[in-house]
Coordinates of C-alpha atoms in Angstrom, one line a residue:
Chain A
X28 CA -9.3 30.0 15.3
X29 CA -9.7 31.7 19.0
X30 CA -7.2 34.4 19.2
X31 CA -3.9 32.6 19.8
X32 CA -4.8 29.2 20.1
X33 CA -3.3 26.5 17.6
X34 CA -4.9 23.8 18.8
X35 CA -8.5 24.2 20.6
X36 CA -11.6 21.6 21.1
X37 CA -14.6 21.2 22.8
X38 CA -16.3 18.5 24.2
X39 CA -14.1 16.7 22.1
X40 CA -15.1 12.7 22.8
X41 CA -14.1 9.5 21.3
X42 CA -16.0 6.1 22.1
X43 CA -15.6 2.4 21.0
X44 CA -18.4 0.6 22.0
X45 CA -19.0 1.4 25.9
X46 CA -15.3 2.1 26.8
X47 CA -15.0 6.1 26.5
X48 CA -11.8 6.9 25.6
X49 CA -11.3 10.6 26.0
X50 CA -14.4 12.5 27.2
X51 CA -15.7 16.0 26.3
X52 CA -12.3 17.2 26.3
X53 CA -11.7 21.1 26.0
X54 CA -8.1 21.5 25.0
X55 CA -6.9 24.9 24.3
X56 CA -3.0 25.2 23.8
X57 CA -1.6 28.6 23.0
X58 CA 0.0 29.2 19.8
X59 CA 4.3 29.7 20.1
X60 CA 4.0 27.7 23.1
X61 CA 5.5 23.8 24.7
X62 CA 2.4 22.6 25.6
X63 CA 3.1 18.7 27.5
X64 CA 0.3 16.8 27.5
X65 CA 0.6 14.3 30.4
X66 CA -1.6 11.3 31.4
X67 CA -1.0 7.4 32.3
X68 CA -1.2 4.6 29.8
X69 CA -4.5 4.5 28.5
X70 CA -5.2 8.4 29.4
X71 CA -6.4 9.0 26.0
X72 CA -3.8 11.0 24.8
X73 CA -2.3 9.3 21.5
X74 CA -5.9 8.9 20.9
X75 CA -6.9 12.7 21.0
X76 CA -3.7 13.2 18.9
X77 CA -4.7 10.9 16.3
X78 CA -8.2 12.7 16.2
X79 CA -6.4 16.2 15.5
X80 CA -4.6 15.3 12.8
X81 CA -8.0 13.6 11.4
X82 CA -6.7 9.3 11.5
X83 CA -9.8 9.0 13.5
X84 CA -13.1 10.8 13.6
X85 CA -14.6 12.0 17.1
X86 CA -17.7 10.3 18.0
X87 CA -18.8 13.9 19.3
X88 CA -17.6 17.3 19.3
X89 CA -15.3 19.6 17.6
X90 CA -11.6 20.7 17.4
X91 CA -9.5 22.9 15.4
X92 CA -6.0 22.8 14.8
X93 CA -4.4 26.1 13.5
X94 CA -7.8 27.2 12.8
X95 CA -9.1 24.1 10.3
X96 CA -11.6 21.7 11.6
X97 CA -10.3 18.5 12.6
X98 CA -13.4 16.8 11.3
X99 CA -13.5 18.2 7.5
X100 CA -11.6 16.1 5.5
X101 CA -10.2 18.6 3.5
X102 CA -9.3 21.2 6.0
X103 CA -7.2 18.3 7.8
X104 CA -5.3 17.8 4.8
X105 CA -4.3 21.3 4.5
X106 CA -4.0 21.5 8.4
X107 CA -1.9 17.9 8.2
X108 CA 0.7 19.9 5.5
X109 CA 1.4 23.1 8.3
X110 CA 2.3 20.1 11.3
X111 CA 5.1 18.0 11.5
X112 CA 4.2 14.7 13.9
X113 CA 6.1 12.2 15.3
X114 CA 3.9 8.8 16.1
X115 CA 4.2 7.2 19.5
X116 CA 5.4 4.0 17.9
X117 CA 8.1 5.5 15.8
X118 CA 7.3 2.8 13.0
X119 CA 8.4 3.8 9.7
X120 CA 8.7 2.0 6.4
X121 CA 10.9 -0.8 7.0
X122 CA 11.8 -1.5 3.5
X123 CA 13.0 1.7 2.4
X124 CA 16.5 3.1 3.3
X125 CA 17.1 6.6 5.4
X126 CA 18.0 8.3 2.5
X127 CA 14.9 7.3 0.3
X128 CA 12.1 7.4 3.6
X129 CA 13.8 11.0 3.9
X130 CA 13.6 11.9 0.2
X131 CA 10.0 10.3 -0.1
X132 CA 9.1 12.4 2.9
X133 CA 10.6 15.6 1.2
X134 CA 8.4 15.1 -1.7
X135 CA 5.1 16.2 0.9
X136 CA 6.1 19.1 2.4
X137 CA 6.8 22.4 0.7
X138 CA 8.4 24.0 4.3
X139 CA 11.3 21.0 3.9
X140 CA 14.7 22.6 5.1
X141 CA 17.4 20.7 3.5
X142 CA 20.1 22.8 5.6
X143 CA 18.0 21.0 8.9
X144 CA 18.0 17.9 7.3
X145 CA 21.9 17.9 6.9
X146 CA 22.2 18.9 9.9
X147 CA 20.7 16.4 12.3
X148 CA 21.7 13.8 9.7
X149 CA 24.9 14.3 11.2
X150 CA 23.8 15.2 14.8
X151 CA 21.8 11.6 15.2
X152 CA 24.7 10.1 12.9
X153 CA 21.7 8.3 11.2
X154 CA 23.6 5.8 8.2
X155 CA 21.4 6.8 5.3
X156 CA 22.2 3.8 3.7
X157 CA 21.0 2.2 5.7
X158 CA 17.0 0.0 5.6
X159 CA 15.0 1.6 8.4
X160 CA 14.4 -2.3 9.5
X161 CA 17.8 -2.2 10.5
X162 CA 17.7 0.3 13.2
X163 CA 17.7 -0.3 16.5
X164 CA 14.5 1.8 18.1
X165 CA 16.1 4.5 19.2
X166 CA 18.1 5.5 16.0
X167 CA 14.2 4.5 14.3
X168 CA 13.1 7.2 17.1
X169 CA 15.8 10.0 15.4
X170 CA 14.7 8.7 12.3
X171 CA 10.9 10.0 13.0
X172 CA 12.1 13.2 14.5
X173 CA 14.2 14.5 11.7
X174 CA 11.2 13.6 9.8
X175 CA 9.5 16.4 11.9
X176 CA 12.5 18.7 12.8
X177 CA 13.4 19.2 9.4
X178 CA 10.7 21.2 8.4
X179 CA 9.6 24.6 9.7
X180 CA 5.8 23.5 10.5
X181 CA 3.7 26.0 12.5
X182 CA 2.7 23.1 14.8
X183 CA 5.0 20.3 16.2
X184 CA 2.8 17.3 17.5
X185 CA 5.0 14.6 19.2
X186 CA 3.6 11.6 21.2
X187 CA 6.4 10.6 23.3
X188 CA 9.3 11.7 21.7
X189 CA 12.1 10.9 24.0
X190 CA 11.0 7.2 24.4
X191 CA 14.0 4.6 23.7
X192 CA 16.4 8.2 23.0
X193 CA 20.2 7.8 24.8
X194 CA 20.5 10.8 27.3
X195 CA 22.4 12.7 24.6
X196 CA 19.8 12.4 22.4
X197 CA 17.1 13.5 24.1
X198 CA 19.6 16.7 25.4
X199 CA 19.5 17.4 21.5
X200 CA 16.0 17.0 21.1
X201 CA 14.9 18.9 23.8
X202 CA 17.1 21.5 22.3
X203 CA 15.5 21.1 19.1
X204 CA 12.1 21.7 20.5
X205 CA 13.0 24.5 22.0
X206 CA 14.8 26.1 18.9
X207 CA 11.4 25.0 17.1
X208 CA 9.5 27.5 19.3
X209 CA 11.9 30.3 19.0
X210 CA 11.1 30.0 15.5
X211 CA 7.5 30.6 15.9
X212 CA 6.5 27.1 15.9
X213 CA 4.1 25.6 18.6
X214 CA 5.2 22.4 20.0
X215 CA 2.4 20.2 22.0
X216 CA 4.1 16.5 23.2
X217 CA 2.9 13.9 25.0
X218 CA 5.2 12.3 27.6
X219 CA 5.6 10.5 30.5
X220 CA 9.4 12.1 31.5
X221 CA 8.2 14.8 33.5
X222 CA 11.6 16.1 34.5
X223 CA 11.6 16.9 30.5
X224 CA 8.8 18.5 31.1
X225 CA 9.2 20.9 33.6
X226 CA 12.5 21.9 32.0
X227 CA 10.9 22.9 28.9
X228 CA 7.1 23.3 29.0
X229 CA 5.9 26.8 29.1
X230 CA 1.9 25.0 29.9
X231 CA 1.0 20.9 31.3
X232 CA -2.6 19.4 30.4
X233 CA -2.8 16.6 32.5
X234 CA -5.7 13.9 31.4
X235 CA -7.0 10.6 33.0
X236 CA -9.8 8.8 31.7
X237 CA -9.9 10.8 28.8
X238 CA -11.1 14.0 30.8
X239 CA -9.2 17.1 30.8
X240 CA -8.4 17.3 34.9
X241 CA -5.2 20.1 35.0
X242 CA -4.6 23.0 32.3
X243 CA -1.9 25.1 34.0
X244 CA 1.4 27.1 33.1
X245 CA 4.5 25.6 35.1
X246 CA 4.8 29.4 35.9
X247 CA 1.6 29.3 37.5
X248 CA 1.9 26.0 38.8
X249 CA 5.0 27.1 40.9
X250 CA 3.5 29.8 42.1
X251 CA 0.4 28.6 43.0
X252 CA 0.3 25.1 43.9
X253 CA 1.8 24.6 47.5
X254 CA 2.5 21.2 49.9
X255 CA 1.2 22.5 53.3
X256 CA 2.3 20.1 56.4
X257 CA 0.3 20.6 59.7
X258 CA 2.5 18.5 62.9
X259 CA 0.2 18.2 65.6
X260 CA 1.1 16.8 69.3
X261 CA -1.7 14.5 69.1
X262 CA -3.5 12.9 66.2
X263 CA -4.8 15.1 63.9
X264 CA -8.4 15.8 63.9
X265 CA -10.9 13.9 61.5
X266 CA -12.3 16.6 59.9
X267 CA -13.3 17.2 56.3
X268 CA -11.5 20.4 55.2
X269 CA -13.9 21.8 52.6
X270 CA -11.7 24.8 51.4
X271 CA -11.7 26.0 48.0
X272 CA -8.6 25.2 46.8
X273 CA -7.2 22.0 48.6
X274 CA -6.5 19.1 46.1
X275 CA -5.9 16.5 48.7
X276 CA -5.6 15.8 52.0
X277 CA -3.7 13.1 53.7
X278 CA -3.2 12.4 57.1
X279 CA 0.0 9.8 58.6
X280 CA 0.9 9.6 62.2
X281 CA 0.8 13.1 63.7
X282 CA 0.9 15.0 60.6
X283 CA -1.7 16.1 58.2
X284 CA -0.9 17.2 54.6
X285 CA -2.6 19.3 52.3
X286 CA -2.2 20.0 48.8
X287 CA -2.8 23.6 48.2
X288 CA -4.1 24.4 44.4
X289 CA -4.2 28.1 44.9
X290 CA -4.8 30.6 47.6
X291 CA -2.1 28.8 50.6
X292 CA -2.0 31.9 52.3
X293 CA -5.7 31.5 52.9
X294 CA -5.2 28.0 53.0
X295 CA -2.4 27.9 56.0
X296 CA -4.8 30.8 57.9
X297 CA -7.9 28.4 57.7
X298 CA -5.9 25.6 59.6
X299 CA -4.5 27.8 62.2
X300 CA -8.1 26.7 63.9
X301 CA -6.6 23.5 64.1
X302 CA -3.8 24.6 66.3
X303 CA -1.3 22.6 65.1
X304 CA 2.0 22.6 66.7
X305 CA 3.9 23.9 63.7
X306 CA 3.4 24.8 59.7
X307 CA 5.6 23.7 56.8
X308 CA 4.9 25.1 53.4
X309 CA 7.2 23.8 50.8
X310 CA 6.6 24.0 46.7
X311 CA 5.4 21.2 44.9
X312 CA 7.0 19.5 41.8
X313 CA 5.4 18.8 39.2
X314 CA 5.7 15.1 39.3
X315 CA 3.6 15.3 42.7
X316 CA 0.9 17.2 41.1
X317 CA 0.6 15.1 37.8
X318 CA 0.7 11.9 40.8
X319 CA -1.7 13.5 43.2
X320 CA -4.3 14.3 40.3
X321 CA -4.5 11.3 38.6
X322 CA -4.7 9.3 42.3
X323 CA -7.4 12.1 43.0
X324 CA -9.1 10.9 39.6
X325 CA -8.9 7.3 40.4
Chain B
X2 CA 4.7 10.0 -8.0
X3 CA 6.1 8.9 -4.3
X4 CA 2.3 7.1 -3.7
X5 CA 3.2 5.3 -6.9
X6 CA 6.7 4.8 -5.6
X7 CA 5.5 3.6 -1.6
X8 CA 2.8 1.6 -3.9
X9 CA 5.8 -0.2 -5.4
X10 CA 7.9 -0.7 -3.1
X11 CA 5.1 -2.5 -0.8
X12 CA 4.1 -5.0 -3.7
X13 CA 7.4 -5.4 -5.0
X14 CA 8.2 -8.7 -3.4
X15 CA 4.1 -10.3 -4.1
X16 CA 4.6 -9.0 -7.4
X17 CA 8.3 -10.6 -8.2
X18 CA 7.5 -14.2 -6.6
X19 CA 4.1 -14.5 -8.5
X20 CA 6.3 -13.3 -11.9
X21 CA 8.8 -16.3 -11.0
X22 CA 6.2 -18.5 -9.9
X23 CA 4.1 -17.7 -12.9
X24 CA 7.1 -18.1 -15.4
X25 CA 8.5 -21.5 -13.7
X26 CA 4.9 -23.1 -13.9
X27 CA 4.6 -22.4 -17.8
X28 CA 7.7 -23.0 -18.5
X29 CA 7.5 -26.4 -16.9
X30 CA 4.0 -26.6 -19.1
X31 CA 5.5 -25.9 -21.9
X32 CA 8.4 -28.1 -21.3
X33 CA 6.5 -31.1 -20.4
X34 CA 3.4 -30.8 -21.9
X35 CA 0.7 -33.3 -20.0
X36 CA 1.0 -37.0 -21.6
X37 CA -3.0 -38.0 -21.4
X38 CA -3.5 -34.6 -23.1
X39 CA -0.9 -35.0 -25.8
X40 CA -2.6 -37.9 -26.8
X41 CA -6.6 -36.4 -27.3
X42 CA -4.8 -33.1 -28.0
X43 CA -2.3 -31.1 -30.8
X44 CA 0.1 -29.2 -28.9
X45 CA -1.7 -26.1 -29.3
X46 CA -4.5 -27.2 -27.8
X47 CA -2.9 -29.1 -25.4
X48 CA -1.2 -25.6 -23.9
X49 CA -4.6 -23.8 -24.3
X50 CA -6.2 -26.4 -22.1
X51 CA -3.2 -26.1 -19.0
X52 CA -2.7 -22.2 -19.7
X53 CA -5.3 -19.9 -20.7
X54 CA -8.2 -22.0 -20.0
X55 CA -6.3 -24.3 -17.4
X56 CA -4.3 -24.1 -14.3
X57 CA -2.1 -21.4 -14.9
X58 CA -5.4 -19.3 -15.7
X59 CA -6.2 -20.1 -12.0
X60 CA -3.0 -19.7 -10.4
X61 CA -3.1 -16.1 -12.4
X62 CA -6.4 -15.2 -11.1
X63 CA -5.4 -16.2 -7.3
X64 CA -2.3 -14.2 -7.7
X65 CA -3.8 -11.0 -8.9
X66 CA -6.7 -11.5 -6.1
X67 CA -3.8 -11.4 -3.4
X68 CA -2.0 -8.5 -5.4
X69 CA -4.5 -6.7 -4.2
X70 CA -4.0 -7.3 -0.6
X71 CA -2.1 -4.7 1.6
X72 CA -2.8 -1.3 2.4
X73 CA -4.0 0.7 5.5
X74 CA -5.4 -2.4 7.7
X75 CA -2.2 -3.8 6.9
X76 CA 0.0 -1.0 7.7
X77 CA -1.7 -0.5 10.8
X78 CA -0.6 -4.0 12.1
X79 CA 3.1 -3.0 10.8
X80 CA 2.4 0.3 13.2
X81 CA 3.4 2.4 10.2
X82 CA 0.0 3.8 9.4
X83 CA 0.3 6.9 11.9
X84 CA 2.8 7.8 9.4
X85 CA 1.3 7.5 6.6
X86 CA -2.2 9.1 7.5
X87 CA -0.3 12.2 9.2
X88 CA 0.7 13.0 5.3
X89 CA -1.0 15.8 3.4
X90 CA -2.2 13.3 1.1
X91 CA -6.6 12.0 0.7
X92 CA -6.5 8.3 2.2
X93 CA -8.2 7.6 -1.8
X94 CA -5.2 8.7 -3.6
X95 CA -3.0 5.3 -1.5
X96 CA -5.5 3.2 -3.3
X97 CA -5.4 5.0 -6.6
X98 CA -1.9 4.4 -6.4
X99 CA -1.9 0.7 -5.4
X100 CA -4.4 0.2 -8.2
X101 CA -1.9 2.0 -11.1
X102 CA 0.8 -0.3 -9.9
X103 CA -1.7 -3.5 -9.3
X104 CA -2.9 -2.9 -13.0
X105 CA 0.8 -2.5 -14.1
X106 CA 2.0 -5.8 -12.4
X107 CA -0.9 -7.6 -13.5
X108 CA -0.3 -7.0 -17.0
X109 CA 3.3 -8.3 -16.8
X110 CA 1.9 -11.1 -15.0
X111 CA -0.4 -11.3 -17.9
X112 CA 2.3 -11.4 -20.7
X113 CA 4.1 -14.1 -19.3
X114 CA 1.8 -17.1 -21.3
X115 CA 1.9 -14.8 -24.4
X116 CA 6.0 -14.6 -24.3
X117 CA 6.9 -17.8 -23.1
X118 CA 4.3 -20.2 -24.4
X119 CA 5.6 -18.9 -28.0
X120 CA 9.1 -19.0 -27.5
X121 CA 8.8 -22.5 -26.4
X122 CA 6.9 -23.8 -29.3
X123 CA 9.3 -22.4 -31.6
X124 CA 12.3 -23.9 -29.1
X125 CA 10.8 -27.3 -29.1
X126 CA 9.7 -27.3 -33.0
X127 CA 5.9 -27.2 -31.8
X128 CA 3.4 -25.5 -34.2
X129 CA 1.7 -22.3 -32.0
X130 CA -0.2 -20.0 -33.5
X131 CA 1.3 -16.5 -33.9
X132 CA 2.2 -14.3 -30.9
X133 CA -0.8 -11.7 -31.7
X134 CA -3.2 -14.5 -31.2
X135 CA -1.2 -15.1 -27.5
X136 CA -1.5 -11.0 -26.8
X137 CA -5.3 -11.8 -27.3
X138 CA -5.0 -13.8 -24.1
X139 CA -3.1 -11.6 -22.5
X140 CA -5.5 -8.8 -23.0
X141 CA -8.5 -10.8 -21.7
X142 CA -6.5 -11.8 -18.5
X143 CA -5.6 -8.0 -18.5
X144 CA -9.0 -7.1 -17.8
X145 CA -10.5 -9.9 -16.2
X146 CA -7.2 -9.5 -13.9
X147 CA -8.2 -5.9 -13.1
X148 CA -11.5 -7.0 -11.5
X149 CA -10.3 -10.0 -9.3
X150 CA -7.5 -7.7 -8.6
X151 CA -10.0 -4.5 -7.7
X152 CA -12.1 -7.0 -5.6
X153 CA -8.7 -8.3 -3.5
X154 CA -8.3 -3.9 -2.7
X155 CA -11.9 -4.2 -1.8
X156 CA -11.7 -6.7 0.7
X157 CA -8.1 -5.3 2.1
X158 CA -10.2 -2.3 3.7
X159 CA -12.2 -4.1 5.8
X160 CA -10.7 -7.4 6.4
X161 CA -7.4 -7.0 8.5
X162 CA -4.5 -9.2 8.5
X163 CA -2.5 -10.7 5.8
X164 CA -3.6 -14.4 6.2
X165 CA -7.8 -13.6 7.4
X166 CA -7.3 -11.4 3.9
X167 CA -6.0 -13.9 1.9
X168 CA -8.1 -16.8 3.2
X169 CA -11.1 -14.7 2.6
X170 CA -10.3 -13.9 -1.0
X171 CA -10.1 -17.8 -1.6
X172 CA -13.5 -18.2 -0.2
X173 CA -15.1 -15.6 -2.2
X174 CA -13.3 -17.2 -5.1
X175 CA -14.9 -20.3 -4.3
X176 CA -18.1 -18.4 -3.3
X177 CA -18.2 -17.0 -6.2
X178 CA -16.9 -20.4 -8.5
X179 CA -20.5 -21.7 -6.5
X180 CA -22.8 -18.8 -7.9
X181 CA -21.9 -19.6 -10.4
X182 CA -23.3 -22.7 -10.9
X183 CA -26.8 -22.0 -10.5
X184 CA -28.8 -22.6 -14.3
X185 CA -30.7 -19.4 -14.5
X186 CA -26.6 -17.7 -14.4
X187 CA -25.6 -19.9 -17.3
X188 CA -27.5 -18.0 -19.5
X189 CA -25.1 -14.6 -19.2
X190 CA -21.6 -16.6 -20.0
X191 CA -20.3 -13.2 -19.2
X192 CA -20.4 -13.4 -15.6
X193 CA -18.6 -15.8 -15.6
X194 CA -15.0 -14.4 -15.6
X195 CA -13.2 -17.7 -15.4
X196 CA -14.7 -18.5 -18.9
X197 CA -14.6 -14.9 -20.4
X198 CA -10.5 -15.0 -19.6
X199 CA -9.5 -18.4 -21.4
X200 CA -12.1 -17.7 -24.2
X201 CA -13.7 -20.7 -23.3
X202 CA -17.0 -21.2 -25.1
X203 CA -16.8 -18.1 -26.4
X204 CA -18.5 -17.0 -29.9
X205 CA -14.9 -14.8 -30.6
X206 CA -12.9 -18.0 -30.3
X207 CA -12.9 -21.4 -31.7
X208 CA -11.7 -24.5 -29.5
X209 CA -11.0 -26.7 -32.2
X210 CA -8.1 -24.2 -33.7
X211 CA -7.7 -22.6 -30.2
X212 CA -7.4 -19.0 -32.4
X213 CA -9.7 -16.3 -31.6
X214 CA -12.1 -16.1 -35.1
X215 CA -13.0 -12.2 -34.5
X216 CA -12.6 -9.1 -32.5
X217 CA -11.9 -9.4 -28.7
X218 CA -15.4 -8.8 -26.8
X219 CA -14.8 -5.1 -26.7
X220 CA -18.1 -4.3 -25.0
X221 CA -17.9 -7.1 -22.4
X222 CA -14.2 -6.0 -21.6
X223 CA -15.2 -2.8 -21.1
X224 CA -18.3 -3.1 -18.8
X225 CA -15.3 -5.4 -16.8
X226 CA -13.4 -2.3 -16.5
X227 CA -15.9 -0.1 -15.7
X228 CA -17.2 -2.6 -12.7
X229 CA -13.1 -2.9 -11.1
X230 CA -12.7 0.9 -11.6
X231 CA -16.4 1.4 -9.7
X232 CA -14.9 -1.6 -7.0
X233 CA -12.0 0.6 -6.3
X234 CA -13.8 4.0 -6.7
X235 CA -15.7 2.3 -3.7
X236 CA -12.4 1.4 -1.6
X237 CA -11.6 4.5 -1.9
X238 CA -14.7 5.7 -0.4
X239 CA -14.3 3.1 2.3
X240 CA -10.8 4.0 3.1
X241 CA -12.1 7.9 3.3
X242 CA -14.4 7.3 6.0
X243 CA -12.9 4.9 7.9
X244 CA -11.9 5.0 11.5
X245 CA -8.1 4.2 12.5

């Protein structure tokens, strides 16, 4: 494994028949880190997660997960014992109860804490006698994640763990997450709340069309990434503004607006030429950058 | 232990309503033994011909084709199989455990003839030979269970959905039932697995007293075995490689 990394591929692609599903991806997330891995339906995230814990095989490239290749059989299974996952569909086995999907769960894993396991028990009020066709889909969503919390894996992979969670719940499981890290655990989640996201992601991989397009720390990203406004008296001029790091342009009215991916100092002293009648430079959220890339990618 | 448990749980029901099923349809064979066959027949041979060597033989081999039935293709249409692969478990051992369990219920399916049939006789003052002669049967079903059984597990890995499963089990039986008849086959009685589980025409058995005469085929049986446990050896290779 590269020097920190617990998850790390390259060129990592997956094909059925002509449609390309995720395309020589390079993902590196940083060990004892909340890595959020965003994209639109379809992105190819759920299946780049299902090809690092080895459900499916890449059609090209390679990937290793805590330092174990994704593609040997047997170094997933060892690899699949040190992560705790939670599946986007949050099906389990409807015909067992909570008590006996939790006990038959157990049985697996050698890092089960039963202290955890009493513990959100009780937090998610989960009836353990109860069949797990019986719950609604977000007490089947609690279900999966004390599945996952109560273990101490080194790697947490969740695909959309809030989905169908009350706003209670997901306050506890964004807790949990982040006690999961303190721990030494590396959490990496897909999701599509991105206020949950920027509260607790240290890093954001953002992927359309299966291509890796953003791989940035939120720390970086608020530093760096910048939502320049140019007013002009008249309309602006149609020119192509070829500086290294504008993401987009967009012009309405009198106004032109850039979207500054680093160097906005530079950025804002280029346009100056432009004489604009005044400046605005104002941060960017990361909702507008996850929106403005994947409308870039499009 | 828990595969063998999840293996359970999952075949529980099949396995239950083709036990009940099973058990009604003999009992009601041996409660109301056919008329037209009473009259050709003795009672013995009479059950022979609707049990072991009749319909409940086919009902029995149906049943253990669709015990086989289930597993990853089918979990993935329930959604659950995300779960299931994310385990620390090889995708072989699943199907080593379904087959322990499969064998397992097959074999009580397989008893049912050999307890009831007796216990009827004796209830309704029939003559029936003695109760090892009706473990014979169930040891030839047993086996020749296993391999209809190991062929339904085959055909679960690649053909999804429960009813385009079972359908095409039916057809290969049929398929199969057609092979069968071509001449050049009848000389290897062996291969025929219909025949080799009712004993029909079989040197080890005789009709007229519908008793088997000598051993079981021991060598037969056991090139049987050999070719379900190679069937499921090959699921399991299937399963190992294959692409969710």
């Amino acid at each position: 494994m590269t020097d920190g990394l617990a998850i790390e591929t390259h060129e990592l692609t997956k094909q059925y028949g002509n449609n390309r599903v995720v395309n020589q991806l390079d993902l590196r997330v940083p060990e004892r880190q909340i890595t959020a891995f965003l994209g639109r339906n379809g992105a190819g995230k759920s299946t780049t997660i299902k090809m690092l814990l080895g459900i499916t095989s890449p059609t090209s490239g390679t990937g290793l997960v805590l330092g174990k290749k994704i593609q040997d059989a047997a170094q997933s299974r060892d690899l699949r014992r040190e992560v705790a996952f939670v599946a986007e569909d949050k099906q389990l086995y409807s015909y067992l109860t909570v008590e006996q999907l939790v006990r038959f769960t157990r049985s697996f894993y050698a890092d089960w804490r039963t202290d955890a396991e009493a513990r959100l028990l009780k937090q998610f009020q989960l009836p353990t006698g109860c069949k797990v066709k019986a719950l609604s889909k977000g007490m089947r969503t609690k279900l999966a994640l004390l599945l996952a919390l109560s273990r101490q894996p080194r790697l947490l992979i969740l695909d959309e763990p809030s989905e169908g969670l009350d706003p209670v719940s997901i306050e506890e499981l964004l807790h949990e997450i982040v006690g999961a890290v303190a721990v030494g655990a590396t959490v990496f989640f897909s999701s599509h709340q991105i206020s949950e996201v920027e509260r607790i992601a240290d890093r954001v991989c953002i992927i359309d069309h299966g291509r890796l397009l953003v791989d940035i720390s939120l720390d970086e990203m608020r530093r760096e990434y910048r939502r320049i406004t140019l007013s002009f008296d008249v309309a602006p001029p149609e020119i192509r503004l070829a500086l290294p790091g504008i993401q987009q342009v967009r012009t309405s009215g009198r106004q032109m607006t850039l979207l500054a991916r680093e160097n906005a100092d530079a950025v804002i002293e280029l346009t100056r030429d432009l004489h604009p009648v005044s400046v605005e430079v104002s941060p960017v959220a990361l909702r507008e950058v996850f929106l403005e890339t994947v409308k870039e990618a499009q | 232990m828990m595969l063998l448990y999840k293996a359970w749980r999952e075949s529980r029901l099949g396995f239950v309503l083709s036990l009940t099923a099973l058990a009604a349809i003999c009992t009601l064979f041996c409660l109301f033994p056919r008329g037209d066959l009473q009259h050709k027949y003795t009672f013995t041979q009479t059950m022979y011909l609707v049990t072991y060597a009749g319909v409940l033989r086919n009902i029995f081999i149906v049943l253990t084709l669709l015990l086989g039935l289930g597993g990853f293709l089918r979990e993935r249409s329930y959604g659950t199989l995300a779960y299931t692969l994310a385990l620390p478990v090889r995708r072989s051992r699943f199907i080593a455990a379904r087959a322990v369990v499969g064998f397992a219920e097959l074999s009580a399916l397989a008893l049912i003839p050999a307890v009831l049939v007796p216990m009827f006789s004796r209830w309704s003052h029939q003559p029936y030979p003695s109760i090892p002669q009706a473990l014979h049967f169930s040891v030839l079903w047993m086996v020749c269970g296993t391999m209809f059984f190991a062929f339904g597990l085959l055909l679960s890995t690649f053909v999804p959905g429960d009813y385009p499963a079972a359908a095409t089990c039916l057809i290969s039986l049929f398929a199969y039932l057609m092979v069968l008849e071509f001449a050049p086959l009848e000389k290897f009685p062996s291969l025929d697995l219909f025949n080799v589980i009712a004993a029909w025409h079989m040197p080890y058995f005789s009709g007229r007293d519908t008793c088997f005469v000598t051993y079981l085929p021991w060598r037969t049986l056991s090139v049987i075995t050999l070719l379900a446990v190679i069937t499921i050896s090959v699921a399991g290779q299937i399963v190992e490689r294959q692409d969710f």
